[in-house]
C-alpha cells in the first residue's frame, strides 16, 4: 500500500473482512505433503523435513487476539479452524482445547495432518482414528503416518474408507516401517481426489476412478502388475513420481520392453516426471511412456546395480536417448552439467549459479539424470576402445552405456549446447580403476559448440593439462573458462594454467577469457602470473585487484624484498 501523508496512512485494520479472511486463510492453511497442493494460491510446506516456524493453530490464536474485529472474523469462520487440524498441536493432557478446536470447525471440510512421531501411543492415536471414522465424509485433505505403534491391518480400513469419500481431494499415506507393507491392498479413490501420495504401501488402484487425479507419488513401494493400465486411465495427470523400494535382497518387480505392437501410455498433460530405483525397473517403465508434449521437468535417479543383461542395457540406453533427444529438440537447453565423483555420475541442465547468477538461459525442460553407486567404486574400467565397461560379472555397465550414447551420436546432435559445467572431482584419485583418458576425450568431443566451461580452476585444469600432455585436446571450441570452486589459487596451479593456455594458443585454439571472480584466496603472485599471459583476459574480484595494486606499489619501494609467501585470505 502507498502512503501519501500521515493523515491518509492505510492500516491493515482498514482492509475489508473478505480480504482479511483470505489473509488469515493464507496464515493458517495446514501443512501437507513434501511437495504441494494449491489451495487459495498457497504452497503447502513439508512438516516432515523440519518443524514449521508458523504453527497453524498457534498462528490462528495469535491473530484472534489482535483486536475484537479480527477475533470476530476468526471465531465466525469454521473453515479457518478446519484448515488447521494438525494433531501435533492437539495433544494436551486435558482434551478441552482439542474439543474446542473441533467444535469450531463446524460443518466445514477438514484438512487433517497427523505425522510421525506425532501420533504417539493411545489414547491420542485412538482419538485420531475415531475422529477420522466419524468424520469420513468431511475429510477434504488427509496426510497421515502410520507408525510402529499400530497394526496396519487395523488402521488401513479407516484410511481406505476415507479414500472413498466424495469430498476427499488429497490423500497422503505413509506406512512408517522398515520396509513396505507386504502384498497389495486395494485403494478405492473417490472421484474428487486430485492428489495421491503413498509411501511404503503397495497399492492396488484397480477399482479406482482417476477422473480428477493430477498428482501421483509412489515412494518406497512396488508397482502393481497392472500399474501401466492404471496409468493409462489418468488423462489429467500433471505430475508422476515413483521411487522404487530396493535393497540387495529384493529387486522389485520385473518390467520388460513393450512389444512393438503394444500401445504406449500417453500422458498429454504430464508436466513433471520423476523416477528413482533400479535401472531395470525404471528404464522398462520409461519404455512405455513417450516424452509428454507438456513436459517441463524430468528427473531419473538410478543405481549401477544389479548387473543388467545386454538386452536390458539396450533398453536403458534407448530410454536415456529418447528423453535426452527430446530435451535437445524442445528443451532449449543451452548448457548442461557433467559430474563424476566417488558416488555419483550425473548429467543435468542448469540455469543459475550462486556467483554469476545466470549461466545460460533457463531451459524449457529441466533435465536431471543421476546414477548412484553408494558404498563401492565406479564401475570397473571403462574400456579405451570406446566400447562398454566390464562389470564384476563380465557384462557392460550402465555408465559406459550412457557415455557410448554420446560418443556414437552424429556430430551435430548437441550443437545447441554452448556451455558445460564439468566436475570430475578427484577423478584420478577414485578408488579402483578410473575413466580412461580416451573415453573422456571422446565424450567431451561430442559437444562441438561449447564456448564456456564452468569448473574448478584447480581440478579441471590439471586434468586438461594431463590429458593434453598425452595428446588429447579437450573442448577445442572453448573460449571462456569460469571458475566456480572458490578454492585457493597457488603458484603451482597458476603455472599449470599458464602452460595449458599457451599450448592451446600454439595449437590455434586459444582461451580468451578466464573468470576467477569466485576465487578470493591464494598467493598474489599466482594471480599476477595469469595476468601476464598474452591474449588472455583475466577477470578478478575487487578484493584481489586491490591486493595486486598494493603489491605493485610495494615492489617499487627500495627496501622491497621478493617473497612468494604473500597470500590473500
Coordinates of C-alpha atoms in Angstrom, one line a residue:
X1 CA 0.0 0.0 0.0
X2 CA 1.2 3.6 -0.7
X3 CA 1.1 6.3 1.9
X4 CA 0.8 9.9 0.7
X5 CA 0.6 11.7 4.0
X6 CA 0.4 10.8 7.6
X7 CA -3.3 11.6 7.8
X8 CA -4.0 9.3 4.8
X9 CA -2.0 6.4 6.1
X10 CA -3.6 3.0 5.5
X11 CA -3.5 0.3 8.1
X12 CA -4.2 -3.4 7.8
X13 CA -7.2 -2.9 10.1
X14 CA -8.8 -0.9 7.3
X15 CA -9.0 -3.9 5.0
X16 CA -12.3 -5.5 4.2
X17 CA -13.5 -8.5 6.1
X18 CA -13.2 -10.6 2.9
X19 CA -9.6 -9.7 2.3
X20 CA -8.7 -10.2 6.0
X21 CA -10.3 -13.6 5.9
X22 CA -8.3 -14.5 2.9
X23 CA -5.1 -13.4 4.6
X24 CA -5.9 -15.4 7.7
X25 CA -6.5 -18.4 5.4
X26 CA -3.0 -18.0 4.0
X27 CA -1.6 -17.8 7.5
X28 CA -3.4 -20.9 8.8
X29 CA -3.6 -23.3 5.8
X30 CA -2.3 -26.6 7.0
X31 CA 1.0 -28.2 6.1
X32 CA 0.8 -31.2 3.8
X33 CA 3.0 -33.4 1.7
X34 CA 6.6 -33.0 0.7
X35 CA 5.7 -31.0 -2.4
X36 CA 2.5 -29.0 -2.6
X37 CA -1.2 -28.7 -3.2
X38 CA -2.6 -25.4 -4.5
X39 CA -5.3 -24.1 -2.4
X40 CA -6.1 -20.4 -2.2
X41 CA -2.9 -19.8 -4.1
X42 CA -0.7 -21.2 -1.3
X43 CA 2.0 -23.8 -1.4
X44 CA 1.8 -26.3 1.5
X45 CA 5.2 -26.8 3.0
X46 CA 6.8 -30.0 4.3
X47 CA 6.5 -30.6 8.0
X48 CA 8.4 -33.9 7.8
X49 CA 11.7 -32.1 7.0
X50 CA 11.6 -29.6 9.8
X51 CA 9.1 -28.2 12.3
X52 CA 7.2 -25.4 10.7
X53 CA 8.0 -21.9 12.0
X54 CA 4.4 -20.9 11.9
X55 CA 2.2 -23.4 13.6
X56 CA -1.3 -23.1 12.2
X57 CA -3.3 -23.3 15.4
X58 CA -0.9 -21.0 17.3
X59 CA -1.0 -18.5 14.5
X60 CA -4.7 -18.6 14.5
X61 CA -4.9 -17.9 18.2
X62 CA -2.4 -15.0 17.9
X63 CA -4.4 -13.5 15.0
X64 CA -7.6 -13.7 17.1
X65 CA -6.1 -11.8 19.9
X66 CA -5.1 -8.7 17.9
X67 CA -8.4 -6.9 18.2
X68 CA -12.1 -7.6 18.6
X69 CA -12.8 -7.3 14.9
X70 CA -10.2 -9.9 14.0
X71 CA -11.4 -12.2 16.7
X72 CA -14.9 -11.9 15.4
X73 CA -13.7 -12.9 11.9
X74 CA -11.7 -15.8 13.2
X75 CA -14.3 -17.2 15.5
X76 CA -17.0 -16.9 12.9
X77 CA -15.1 -18.8 10.2
X78 CA -15.3 -22.6 10.6
X79 CA -13.1 -23.1 7.6
X80 CA -10.1 -21.4 9.2
X81 CA -10.1 -23.9 12.0
X82 CA -10.9 -26.8 9.7
X83 CA -7.7 -26.0 7.7
X84 CA -5.6 -26.0 10.8
X85 CA -6.2 -29.5 12.2
X86 CA -2.6 -30.6 12.9
X87 CA -2.8 -33.2 15.6
X88 CA 0.7 -32.5 16.7
X89 CA -0.7 -29.4 18.4
X90 CA -3.8 -31.1 19.7
X91 CA -2.0 -33.4 22.2
X92 CA -2.7 -32.0 25.6
X93 CA -3.2 -33.9 28.8
X94 CA -6.6 -32.3 29.0
X95 CA -8.7 -32.6 25.9
X96 CA -10.7 -29.4 26.4
X97 CA -8.7 -27.4 23.8
X98 CA -8.8 -30.2 21.3
X99 CA -12.6 -30.5 21.7
X100 CA -13.0 -26.7 21.4
X101 CA -11.0 -26.6 18.1
X102 CA -13.0 -29.4 16.7
X103 CA -16.2 -27.7 17.7
X104 CA -15.1 -24.5 15.9
X105 CA -14.7 -26.4 12.6
X106 CA -18.5 -26.6 12.5
X107 CA -19.6 -28.4 9.3
X108 CA -16.6 -27.2 7.2
X109 CA -14.5 -29.6 5.2
X110 CA -11.4 -30.8 7.1
X111 CA -7.7 -30.8 6.4
X112 CA -6.2 -33.3 8.8
X113 CA -2.4 -33.8 9.4
X114 CA -1.0 -36.5 11.7
X115 CA 2.7 -37.2 11.2
X116 CA 5.3 -39.3 12.9
X117 CA 6.2 -39.3 15.7
X118 CA 3.2 -37.1 16.4
X119 CA 0.7 -39.9 16.6
X120 CA 2.3 -41.3 19.7
X121 CA 0.6 -44.1 21.6
X122 CA -3.0 -44.5 22.6
X123 CA -5.2 -42.7 23.7
X124 CA -4.1 -39.9 21.3
X125 CA -4.0 -42.2 18.3
X126 CA -7.2 -43.9 19.2
X127 CA -8.9 -40.5 19.3
X128 CA -7.5 -39.7 15.9
X129 CA -8.8 -42.9 14.3
X130 CA -12.2 -42.5 15.9
X131 CA -12.3 -38.9 14.7
X132 CA -11.4 -39.8 11.2
X133 CA -14.0 -42.6 11.1
X134 CA -16.7 -40.4 12.5
X135 CA -16.0 -37.5 10.1
X136 CA -15.3 -39.6 7.0
X137 CA -17.5 -37.5 4.6
X138 CA -16.0 -34.2 5.8
X139 CA -12.3 -35.0 5.1
X140 CA -11.0 -32.8 2.3
X141 CA -7.3 -33.5 2.8
X142 CA -5.6 -36.1 4.8
X143 CA -1.9 -36.7 5.5
X144 CA -1.3 -39.5 7.9
X145 CA 1.7 -41.5 9.0
X146 CA 1.0 -45.0 10.5
X147 CA 4.0 -45.7 12.8
X148 CA 5.2 -48.8 14.5
X149 CA 2.7 -48.5 17.4
X150 CA -0.1 -49.5 15.1
X151 CA -1.1 -52.6 13.2
X152 CA -1.7 -51.7 9.6
X153 CA -4.5 -54.2 9.5
X154 CA -6.4 -52.1 12.0
X155 CA -5.6 -48.7 10.5
X156 CA -5.8 -49.3 6.8
X157 CA -9.5 -49.9 6.8
X158 CA -10.1 -46.5 8.2
X159 CA -7.9 -44.8 5.6
X160 CA -9.4 -47.0 2.8
X161 CA -12.8 -45.9 3.9
X162 CA -11.8 -42.2 3.8
X163 CA -10.2 -42.6 0.4
X164 CA -13.7 -43.3 -1.0
X165 CA -15.2 -40.1 0.5
X166 CA -16.8 -38.0 -2.2
X167 CA -15.3 -34.8 -0.6
X168 CA -11.7 -36.1 -0.5
X169 CA -9.3 -34.1 -2.7
X170 CA -5.9 -35.0 -1.4
X171 CA -4.6 -38.2 0.4
X172 CA -1.0 -38.8 1.6
X173 CA -0.5 -42.1 3.4
X174 CA 2.9 -43.2 4.9
X175 CA 3.3 -46.6 6.5
X176 CA 6.3 -45.9 8.6
X177 CA 8.0 -49.3 8.8
X178 CA 11.4 -50.6 7.8
X179 CA 10.1 -51.9 4.6
X180 CA 6.9 -51.6 2.6
X181 CA 3.8 -53.4 3.9
X182 CA 3.8 -56.7 2.1
X183 CA 1.3 -57.6 -0.5
X184 CA -1.0 -55.3 -2.4
X185 CA -4.0 -53.6 -0.8
X186 CA -6.9 -52.1 -2.7
X187 CA -7.3 -48.4 -2.6
X188 CA -10.6 -47.1 -4.0
X189 CA -10.4 -43.4 -4.7
X190 CA -13.3 -41.0 -4.8
X191 CA -13.9 -39.1 -8.0
X192 CA -12.7 -35.8 -6.5
X193 CA -9.2 -37.0 -5.5
X194 CA -6.7 -34.8 -7.4
X195 CA -3.6 -35.6 -5.3
X196 CA -2.4 -39.1 -4.1
X197 CA 0.9 -39.7 -2.3
X198 CA 1.6 -43.2 -1.0
X199 CA 4.8 -44.1 1.0
X200 CA 5.8 -47.6 1.8
X201 CA 2.5 -49.1 0.9
X202 CA 1.8 -51.3 -2.1
X203 CA -1.4 -50.0 -3.5
X204 CA -3.7 -51.8 -6.0
X205 CA -5.6 -48.9 -7.7
X206 CA -7.6 -51.2 -10.0
X207 CA -11.1 -50.2 -8.7
X208 CA -10.3 -46.5 -8.5
X209 CA -11.6 -43.7 -10.7
X210 CA -8.9 -41.2 -11.9
X211 CA -11.2 -38.6 -13.4
X212 CA -9.7 -35.8 -11.3
X213 CA -6.2 -37.1 -10.4
X214 CA -3.4 -34.6 -11.2
X215 CA -0.6 -35.7 -8.9
X216 CA 0.5 -39.2 -8.2
X217 CA 3.5 -40.0 -6.0
X218 CA 4.6 -43.6 -5.1
X219 CA 7.6 -43.7 -2.7
X220 CA 9.4 -46.8 -1.5
X221 CA 6.9 -49.2 -2.8
X222 CA 6.3 -51.8 -5.6
X223 CA 4.3 -51.2 -8.7
X224 CA 1.2 -53.3 -9.2
X225 CA 1.4 -55.7 -12.2
X226 CA -1.5 -53.7 -13.8
X227 CA 0.0 -50.4 -13.0
X228 CA 0.5 -49.4 -16.6
X229 CA -3.2 -50.0 -17.2
X230 CA -4.0 -47.7 -14.3
X231 CA -1.6 -45.0 -15.5
X232 CA -3.2 -45.0 -19.0
X233 CA -6.5 -44.1 -17.2
X234 CA -5.2 -40.8 -15.8
X235 CA -5.8 -38.3 -18.6
X236 CA -5.4 -35.3 -16.4
X237 CA -2.2 -36.4 -14.6
X238 CA 0.3 -33.5 -14.4
X239 CA 2.9 -34.9 -12.0
X240 CA 4.1 -38.5 -11.6
X241 CA 6.8 -39.5 -9.1
X242 CA 7.9 -43.1 -8.4
X243 CA 10.7 -44.1 -6.0
X244 CA 11.2 -47.9 -6.1
X245 CA 11.8 -49.7 -2.8
X246 CA 15.1 -51.6 -3.3
X247 CA 17.7 -53.4 -1.4
X248 CA 20.2 -56.1 -2.3
X249 CA 17.8 -58.9 -1.2
X250 CA 14.7 -57.5 -3.0
X251 CA 14.9 -56.3 -6.6
X252 CA 11.3 -55.4 -7.1
X253 CA 9.0 -56.5 -10.0
X254 CA 10.4 -57.2 -13.4
X255 CA 9.2 -55.0 -16.2
X256 CA 10.1 -55.6 -19.8
X257 CA 10.3 -53.8 -23.0
X258 CA 6.9 -53.5 -24.6
X259 CA 6.2 -55.5 -27.7
X260 CA 6.4 -53.4 -30.9
X261 CA 2.6 -53.7 -31.3
X262 CA 1.8 -52.6 -27.7
X263 CA 0.2 -49.2 -27.1
X264 CA 2.3 -46.6 -25.3
X265 CA 0.9 -44.8 -22.2
X266 CA 0.3 -41.3 -23.5
X267 CA 0.0 -38.6 -20.8
X268 CA -0.8 -35.4 -22.6
X269 CA -0.9 -33.2 -19.6
X270 CA 2.1 -34.6 -17.7
X271 CA 4.5 -31.7 -16.7
X272 CA 6.7 -33.4 -14.1
X273 CA 8.1 -36.9 -14.4
X274 CA 10.4 -38.2 -11.6
X275 CA 11.6 -41.8 -11.4
X276 CA 14.0 -43.4 -8.9
X277 CA 15.1 -47.0 -8.5
X278 CA 17.0 -49.8 -10.2
X279 CA 17.9 -49.3 -13.9
X280 CA 15.9 -52.5 -14.8
X281 CA 12.6 -51.2 -13.5
X282 CA 12.9 -47.5 -14.2
X283 CA 14.1 -48.0 -17.8
X284 CA 11.4 -50.5 -18.6
X285 CA 8.8 -48.2 -17.1
X286 CA 10.1 -45.3 -19.3
X287 CA 9.9 -47.6 -22.3
X288 CA 6.1 -47.4 -22.1
X289 CA 6.0 -43.6 -21.6
X290 CA 6.8 -41.4 -24.6
X291 CA 8.0 -37.9 -23.7
X292 CA 4.9 -35.9 -22.9
X293 CA 4.4 -32.8 -25.0
X294 CA 3.9 -30.5 -22.0
X295 CA 6.9 -31.9 -20.0
X296 CA 8.9 -29.2 -18.1
X297 CA 10.7 -31.3 -15.5
X298 CA 12.3 -34.7 -16.0
X299 CA 14.3 -36.5 -13.3
X300 CA 15.7 -40.0 -13.4
X301 CA 17.7 -41.3 -10.5
X302 CA 19.0 -44.9 -10.7
X303 CA 21.8 -47.2 -9.5
X304 CA 24.6 -49.1 -11.2
X305 CA 23.3 -52.4 -9.7
X306 CA 22.0 -55.0 -10.2
X307 CA 24.1 -56.1 -13.2
X308 CA 22.0 -55.9 -16.4
X309 CA 21.8 -58.2 -19.4
X310 CA 22.8 -56.9 -22.8
X311 CA 19.1 -56.5 -23.8
X312 CA 18.3 -54.6 -20.6
X313 CA 21.3 -52.3 -21.2
X314 CA 20.0 -51.6 -24.7
X315 CA 16.6 -50.7 -23.2
X316 CA 18.3 -48.5 -20.7
X317 CA 20.3 -46.6 -23.3
X318 CA 17.2 -46.3 -25.6
X319 CA 15.2 -44.6 -22.8
X320 CA 18.0 -42.1 -21.9
X321 CA 18.5 -41.3 -25.6
X322 CA 14.7 -40.8 -26.1
X323 CA 14.4 -38.3 -23.3
X324 CA 17.7 -36.5 -23.8
X325 CA 16.9 -36.2 -27.5
X326 CA 13.6 -34.7 -26.6
X327 CA 15.4 -32.2 -24.4
X328 CA 17.7 -31.2 -27.3
X329 CA 14.7 -30.8 -29.6
X330 CA 12.2 -29.0 -27.4
X331 CA 14.0 -28.0 -24.1
X332 CA 16.2 -25.2 -25.4
X333 CA 19.0 -26.3 -23.2
X334 CA 22.0 -24.0 -23.7
X335 CA 24.1 -25.7 -21.0
X336 CA 24.5 -29.0 -19.2
X337 CA 26.3 -30.2 -16.1
X338 CA 28.6 -33.3 -16.2
X339 CA 29.5 -34.8 -12.8
X340 CA 31.6 -37.8 -11.9
X341 CA 32.8 -38.3 -8.3
X342 CA 33.2 -41.0 -5.7
X343 CA 29.4 -41.7 -5.5
X344 CA 27.7 -40.1 -8.5
X345 CA 27.5 -39.9 -12.2
X346 CA 25.2 -37.1 -13.3
X347 CA 24.0 -35.2 -16.3
X348 CA 21.8 -32.2 -15.8
X349 CA 20.6 -29.0 -17.3
X350 CA 21.1 -25.8 -15.3
X351 CA 20.3 -22.2 -15.4
X352 CA 21.9 -20.4 -12.5
X353 CA 24.8 -20.4 -10.1
X354 CA 25.5 -18.5 -6.9
X355 CA 28.3 -16.4 -8.3
X356 CA 27.3 -15.3 -11.8
X357 CA 23.6 -15.6 -11.3
X358 CA 22.7 -16.7 -14.8
X359 CA 25.0 -19.2 -16.6
X360 CA 22.7 -19.6 -19.6
X361 CA 19.1 -19.1 -20.3
X362 CA 16.9 -21.4 -18.2
X363 CA 15.8 -24.4 -20.3
X364 CA 12.2 -25.0 -21.0
X365 CA 12.7 -28.6 -19.8
X366 CA 14.7 -29.2 -16.6
X367 CA 16.6 -32.5 -17.1
X368 CA 18.3 -34.5 -14.4
X369 CA 19.9 -37.9 -14.8
X370 CA 21.9 -39.5 -12.0
X371 CA 23.5 -42.9 -11.4
X372 CA 24.5 -43.5 -7.8
X373 CA 27.0 -46.1 -6.7
X374 CA 27.0 -45.9 -2.9
X375 CA 29.5 -47.8 -0.8
X376 CA 31.6 -49.0 -3.7
X377 CA 33.7 -47.6 -6.5
X378 CA 32.8 -46.5 -10.0
X379 CA 32.2 -49.4 -12.4
X380 CA 35.4 -51.1 -13.4
X381 CA 37.5 -49.6 -16.1
X382 CA 35.6 -48.1 -19.0
X383 CA 37.5 -49.6 -21.9
X384 CA 39.7 -47.5 -24.0
X385 CA 38.2 -49.0 -27.1
X386 CA 35.1 -46.8 -26.7
X387 CA 33.1 -49.9 -26.0
X388 CA 31.4 -51.0 -22.9
X389 CA 32.8 -51.2 -19.4
X390 CA 33.1 -54.7 -17.9
X391 CA 31.0 -55.2 -14.8
X392 CA 32.1 -57.6 -12.0
X393 CA 30.3 -60.4 -13.8
X394 CA 31.7 -59.6 -17.2
X395 CA 28.8 -57.5 -18.7
X396 CA 28.9 -53.9 -19.8
X397 CA 28.0 -51.2 -17.3
X398 CA 25.2 -48.6 -17.2
X399 CA 27.6 -45.6 -17.0
X400 CA 29.6 -46.6 -20.1
X401 CA 26.3 -47.3 -21.9
X402 CA 25.3 -43.7 -21.4
X403 CA 28.7 -42.4 -22.4
X404 CA 28.6 -44.6 -25.5
X405 CA 25.3 -42.9 -26.5
X406 CA 27.1 -39.5 -26.7
X407 CA 30.2 -40.9 -28.5
X408 CA 28.1 -42.8 -31.1
X409 CA 25.7 -39.9 -31.8
X410 CA 26.0 -37.9 -35.1
X411 CA 28.5 -35.0 -34.8
X412 CA 25.8 -32.3 -34.9
X413 CA 23.5 -33.8 -32.3
X414 CA 24.4 -31.5 -29.4
X415 CA 25.4 -28.2 -31.1
X416 CA 22.7 -26.4 -29.1
X417 CA 24.9 -26.9 -26.0
X418 CA 27.2 -23.9 -25.8
X419 CA 28.3 -24.2 -22.1
X420 CA 29.2 -27.1 -19.8
X421 CA 29.7 -27.4 -16.1
X422 CA 32.4 -30.0 -15.7
X423 CA 33.1 -31.6 -12.4
X424 CA 35.3 -34.7 -12.2
X425 CA 36.2 -34.4 -8.5
X426 CA 39.4 -36.1 -7.7
X427 CA 39.0 -38.1 -10.9
X428 CA 42.4 -39.7 -10.7
X429 CA 42.1 -40.4 -7.0
X430 CA 39.0 -42.6 -7.2
X431 CA 39.5 -45.9 -5.6
X432 CA 39.7 -48.6 -8.2
X433 CA 40.1 -48.1 -12.0
X434 CA 39.3 -44.6 -13.4
X435 CA 37.8 -43.3 -16.5
X436 CA 40.1 -43.8 -19.5
X437 CA 41.5 -40.6 -21.0
X438 CA 40.4 -41.6 -24.4
X439 CA 36.9 -42.0 -23.2
X440 CA 36.9 -38.6 -21.5
X441 CA 38.2 -37.0 -24.7
X442 CA 35.7 -38.8 -26.9
X443 CA 32.8 -37.9 -24.6
X444 CA 33.6 -34.2 -24.5
X445 CA 34.2 -34.2 -28.2
X446 CA 30.5 -34.9 -28.6
X447 CA 29.9 -31.3 -27.6
X448 CA 31.2 -29.4 -30.7
X449 CA 29.8 -25.9 -29.9
X450 CA 30.9 -25.4 -26.3
X451 CA 32.4 -21.9 -25.8
X452 CA 32.1 -21.6 -22.0
X453 CA 33.3 -24.1 -19.3
X454 CA 32.3 -23.8 -15.7
X455 CA 34.6 -25.9 -13.5
X456 CA 37.1 -25.9 -10.7
X457 CA 40.2 -24.0 -11.7
X458 CA 42.4 -26.5 -9.8
X459 CA 41.0 -29.9 -10.6
X460 CA 39.8 -29.5 -14.1
X461 CA 42.8 -27.6 -15.5
X462 CA 45.1 -30.2 -14.0
X463 CA 43.1 -32.9 -15.8
X464 CA 43.0 -30.9 -19.0
X465 CA 46.8 -30.4 -18.8
X466 CA 47.5 -34.1 -18.0
X467 CA 45.4 -35.2 -21.0
X468 CA 46.8 -32.6 -23.3
X469 CA 50.3 -34.0 -22.5
X470 CA 49.0 -37.4 -23.6
X471 CA 47.8 -36.0 -26.9
X472 CA 44.1 -35.4 -26.0
X473 CA 42.8 -31.9 -26.6
X474 CA 39.6 -31.3 -24.8
X475 CA 36.9 -28.8 -25.9
X476 CA 38.8 -27.2 -28.8
X477 CA 35.9 -24.6 -29.2
X478 CA 36.2 -23.4 -25.6
X479 CA 36.9 -19.6 -25.4
X480 CA 35.9 -18.8 -21.8
X481 CA 36.6 -20.5 -18.5
X482 CA 34.7 -19.6 -15.4
X483 CA 35.8 -20.9 -12.0
X484 CA 33.1 -22.0 -9.6
X485 CA 35.1 -23.7 -6.9
X486 CA 36.1 -20.7 -4.7
X487 CA 39.3 -22.6 -3.9
X488 CA 42.7 -21.1 -3.1
X489 CA 45.0 -20.4 -6.0
X490 CA 48.6 -21.2 -5.6
X491 CA 51.6 -20.5 -7.9
X492 CA 51.9 -24.2 -8.9
X493 CA 48.3 -24.1 -10.1
X494 CA 48.9 -20.8 -12.0
X495 CA 52.0 -22.3 -13.7
X496 CA 49.8 -25.2 -14.9
X497 CA 47.2 -22.9 -16.2
X498 CA 49.8 -20.7 -18.0
X499 CA 51.2 -23.8 -19.6
X500 CA 47.8 -25.1 -20.7
X501 CA 46.7 -21.7 -22.2
X502 CA 50.0 -21.2 -24.1
X503 CA 49.8 -24.7 -25.5
X504 CA 46.2 -24.1 -26.7
X505 CA 47.3 -20.8 -28.3
X506 CA 50.1 -22.7 -30.1
X507 CA 47.5 -25.2 -31.4
X508 CA 45.3 -22.5 -32.8
X509 CA 42.5 -22.9 -30.2
X510 CA 43.3 -20.0 -27.7
X511 CA 41.5 -19.5 -24.5
X512 CA 40.3 -15.9 -24.5
X513 CA 38.8 -15.3 -21.1
X514 CA 39.4 -16.7 -17.6
X515 CA 36.9 -15.6 -15.0
X516 CA 38.3 -16.0 -11.4
X517 CA 35.9 -13.6 -9.7
X518 CA 34.7 -16.5 -7.4
X519 CA 38.3 -17.1 -6.3
X520 CA 39.2 -14.7 -3.4
X521 CA 42.1 -16.5 -1.7
X522 CA 45.5 -17.6 -2.7
X523 CA 49.0 -16.4 -3.4
X524 CA 49.1 -12.9 -5.0
X525 CA 51.9 -13.9 -7.3
X526 CA 49.7 -16.6 -8.7
X527 CA 47.1 -14.1 -9.8
X528 CA 49.8 -11.9 -11.3
X529 CA 51.2 -14.8 -13.3
X530 CA 47.9 -15.3 -15.0
X531 CA 47.6 -11.6 -15.8
X532 CA 50.9 -11.7 -17.7
X533 CA 49.6 -14.3 -20.2
X534 CA 49.4 -12.6 -23.6
X535 CA 46.0 -12.7 -25.2
X536 CA 44.2 -13.9 -22.0
X537 CA 41.7 -11.7 -20.3
X538 CA 41.7 -12.5 -16.6
X539 CA 38.7 -11.4 -14.5
X540 CA 39.3 -10.9 -10.8
X541 CA 37.2 -9.7 -8.0
X542 CA 37.7 -6.2 -6.5
X543 CA 39.5 -7.5 -3.4
X544 CA 42.1 -9.4 -5.4
X545 CA 42.5 -6.4 -7.7
X546 CA 43.2 -4.2 -4.7
X547 CA 45.8 -6.6 -3.3
X548 CA 47.6 -6.8 -6.6
X549 CA 47.7 -3.0 -6.9
X550 CA 49.1 -2.7 -3.4
X551 CA 51.7 -5.3 -4.1
X552 CA 52.8 -3.5 -7.3
X553 CA 53.3 -0.3 -5.2
X554 CA 55.3 -2.1 -2.6
X555 CA 57.5 -3.6 -5.3
X556 CA 58.5 -0.1 -6.3
X557 CA 59.9 0.7 -2.8
X558 CA 63.7 0.5 -2.5
X559 CA 63.5 -1.8 0.6
X560 CA 61.2 -4.3 -1.1
X561 CA 62.4 -7.9 -0.8
X562 CA 60.8 -10.6 -3.1
X563 CA 58.7 -13.2 -1.4
X564 CA 56.3 -15.9 -2.5
X565 CA 54.6 -16.1 0.8
X566 CA 52.2 -13.2 0.3
X567 CA 48.7 -14.7 0.3
X568 CA 45.1 -13.3 0.2
X569 CA 42.9 -14.7 2.9

